[in-house]
Amino acid sequence: MTMVKLIIAELRKNKRIGQQDLADVLGVSFQSVSKWENGVTMPDITLLPNIAEYFNVSIDELLGIKPLRQQKYIPKNTDSRDNWNGKTDKL
């Protein structure tokens, strides 16, 4: 829960808006925003898309989830030697 509170507070401060301003946009009380930022409660899951859209971040970013490492996509039924070079050493 710590990560979410820090991210919401940081995003709000970067946008230079108060808790009441964010609360008005989301249709919640400023006390709710305060509780999120202090780690007392979490935003309702149905609010996450609205919060993410308002701050122009993904829900994953909002929750502090780091993306999985990028892997090269290999199409199905591809038997090209180039796709396997150096990858069979671990087998």
GROMACS .gro file of C-alpha atoms in nm:
model
   91
    1MET     CA    1   0.000   0.000   0.000
    2THR     CA    2   0.294   0.233   0.055
    3MET     CA    3   0.375   0.254  -0.314
    4VAL     CA    4   0.024   0.364  -0.417
    5LYS     CA    5   0.007   0.640  -0.156
    6LEU     CA    6   0.343   0.778  -0.258
    7ILE     CA    7   0.260   0.776  -0.626
    8ILE     CA    8  -0.078   0.947  -0.588
    9ALA     CA    9   0.067   1.216  -0.363
   10GLU     CA   10   0.361   1.270  -0.597
   11LEU     CA   11   0.144   1.288  -0.909
   12ARG     CA   12  -0.095   1.529  -0.740
   13LYS     CA   13   0.184   1.757  -0.622
   14ASN     CA   14   0.352   1.750  -0.964
   15LYS     CA   15   0.024   1.862  -1.118
   16ARG     CA   16   0.006   2.135  -0.851
   17ILE     CA   17  -0.343   2.055  -0.735
   18GLY     CA   18  -0.482   2.012  -0.387
   19GLN     CA   19  -0.649   1.710  -0.238
   20GLN     CA   20  -0.988   1.879  -0.274
   21ASP     CA   21  -0.925   1.942  -0.646
   22LEU     CA   22  -0.844   1.576  -0.706
   23ALA     CA   23  -1.141   1.470  -0.495
   24ASP     CA   24  -1.375   1.689  -0.702
   25VAL     CA   25  -1.248   1.540  -1.028
   26LEU     CA   26  -1.294   1.185  -0.899
   27GLY     CA   27  -1.622   1.243  -0.717
   28VAL     CA   28  -1.488   1.149  -0.375
   29SER     CA   29  -1.422   1.341  -0.054
   30PHE     CA   30  -1.090   1.511   0.013
   31GLN     CA   31  -1.071   1.287   0.321
   32SER     CA   32  -1.061   0.985   0.089
   33VAL     CA   33  -0.768   1.131  -0.103
   34SER     CA   34  -0.594   1.208   0.226
   35LYS     CA   35  -0.646   0.849   0.345
   36TRP     CA   36  -0.498   0.714   0.019
   37GLU     CA   37  -0.196   0.937   0.049
   38ASN     CA   38  -0.141   0.846   0.414
   39GLY     CA   39  -0.173   0.474   0.347
   40VAL     CA   40  -0.485   0.437   0.562
   41THR     CA   41  -0.698   0.307   0.274
   42MET     CA   42  -0.664   0.232  -0.096
   43PRO     CA   43  -0.867   0.385  -0.377
   44ASP     CA   44  -1.161   0.172  -0.488
   45ILE     CA   45  -1.058  -0.046  -0.779
   46THR     CA   46  -1.325   0.116  -0.997
   47LEU     CA   47  -1.150   0.453  -0.953
   48LEU     CA   48  -0.810   0.334  -1.075
   49PRO     CA   49  -0.883   0.390  -1.447
   50ASN     CA   50  -1.006   0.744  -1.375
   51ILE     CA   51  -0.706   0.826  -1.156
   52ALA     CA   52  -0.464   0.685  -1.413
   53GLU     CA   53  -0.632   0.874  -1.698
   54TYR     CA   54  -0.635   1.200  -1.503
   55PHE     CA   55  -0.262   1.178  -1.435
   56ASN     CA   56  -0.186   1.030  -1.779
   57VAL     CA   57  -0.020   0.718  -1.639
   58SER     CA   58  -0.101   0.350  -1.667
   59ILE     CA   59  -0.273   0.167  -1.383
   60ASP     CA   60   0.045  -0.039  -1.349
   61GLU     CA   61   0.247   0.279  -1.297
   62LEU     CA   62  -0.010   0.407  -1.050
   63LEU     CA   63   0.026   0.086  -0.850
   64GLY     CA   64   0.404   0.091  -0.875
   65ILE     CA   65   0.419  -0.224  -1.086
   66LYS     CA   66   0.729  -0.239  -1.300
   67PRO     CA   67   0.694  -0.383  -1.649
   68LEU     CA   68   0.832  -0.726  -1.719
   69ARG     CA   69   1.155  -0.720  -1.911
   70GLN     CA   70   1.104  -0.684  -2.281
   71GLN     CA   71   1.148  -1.002  -2.479
   72LYS     CA   72   1.183  -1.028  -2.853
   73TYR     CA   73   0.867  -1.162  -3.011
   74ILE     CA   74   0.917  -1.478  -3.216
   75PRO     CA   75   0.622  -1.561  -3.442
   76LYS     CA   76   0.467  -1.907  -3.421
   77ASN     CA   77   0.605  -2.179  -3.646
   78THR     CA   78   0.928  -1.993  -3.706
   79ASP     CA   79   1.219  -2.231  -3.734
   80SER     CA   80   1.474  -1.975  -3.842
   81ARG     CA   81   1.821  -2.043  -3.706
   82ASP     CA   82   1.855  -1.672  -3.626
   83ASN     CA   83   1.581  -1.703  -3.365
   84TRP     CA   84   1.763  -1.983  -3.180
   85ASN     CA   85   2.127  -1.871  -3.193
   86GLY     CA   86   2.264  -1.855  -2.840
   87LYS     CA   87   1.933  -1.952  -2.680
   88THR     CA   88   1.989  -2.326  -2.663
   89ASP     CA   89   2.292  -2.300  -2.437
   90LYS     CA   90   2.067  -2.286  -2.132
   91LEU     CA   91   1.868  -2.597  -2.226
   0.00000   0.00000   0.00000
